[in-house]
């Protein structure tokens, strides 16, 4: 998949019908489960994280597969219910210091089965899709015991009180972008508290490109302070602490160009933030979240084009997503190596695969010195 930049079985088999059939049978085999494939994601990552401060970055993406009323392929609804597909929620390990992609740790892949009839507020957290933010992070904990520190990092969907509560361990922290104007222990509001904080610094920060926005240098204004987050009033959260001490780092873009929506991040974290440098470090770590957006782009649009797959059943598509996720991570690691990264090849390939790659390189590289592989 990495070499072919595709998940299409016919293209992967290069016209070899027998090979195409074997791969399709592999996806359909009862002993090949999505759980086992996801479990295999971390086999090389466990070694790569040793001694590092790991950013465990998680996010969710909807993967849309074309369907018709006559050919739903067993897929549930995604988006606003007008498309069908699966949902992928991976946890990606990234070195906090140099941004090296260390590999996948854990995750979930599923397709929805019908619509819920019970309201969101009347369901326990374990019965909500948002539980994935907590269970995925918890599943990765035993895989990260050799890391020097772990910071679980997510966007606004991960603004969950129970996730903050789960980070109350030494060397295990959370950073999440606030989505809700939560109540604080003193009964004031989170946004009111952030607005009352004094601006303490300004810096020019490079913001990476996104789908509808080019990369740009933004002037960001910094605020930070300690807060005491009150537990939400829900009968399903009564077992959690009444309040949690966190830090809030607030960065706002100033003097944005006309037509550009200014950035504003309220970042909640269990890290101790007592200085301006501490606060900017939280911002820098949060910026690393964009690597998981690169992962989804490679998976869906700019690389493997997963959504073009014509496999006919949901269970096989889910397995294909799990395999393609690993291929997308290896692609990122290869891109980082090409661009001067110093990550060990063992983070992506084992000794047998390295020997095979060496042999392939000898067969495929050009004869002239100018066109030879500069990374033998």
XYZ file of N, CA and C in Angstrom, residues 255-263:
27
model
N -4.523 41.262 14.937
C -4.126 41.890 13.669
C -4.186 40.909 12.503
N -5.204 40.046 12.508
C -5.368 39.113 11.390
C -5.734 39.878 10.122
N -5.296 39.377 8.982
C -5.598 40.028 7.717
C -7.094 39.986 7.432
N -7.555 40.940 6.650
C -8.961 40.998 6.266
C -9.361 39.707 5.553
N -10.485 39.144 5.969
C -10.965 37.907 5.366
C -10.423 36.649 5.996
N -9.516 36.788 6.970
C -8.938 35.634 7.667
C -9.564 35.528 9.050
N -10.156 34.375 9.345
C -10.750 34.179 10.667
C -9.640 34.037 11.703
N -9.605 34.916 12.711
C -8.522 34.841 13.702
C -8.635 33.588 14.562
N -7.498 33.009 14.880
C -7.462 31.825 15.733
C -7.641 32.225 17.198
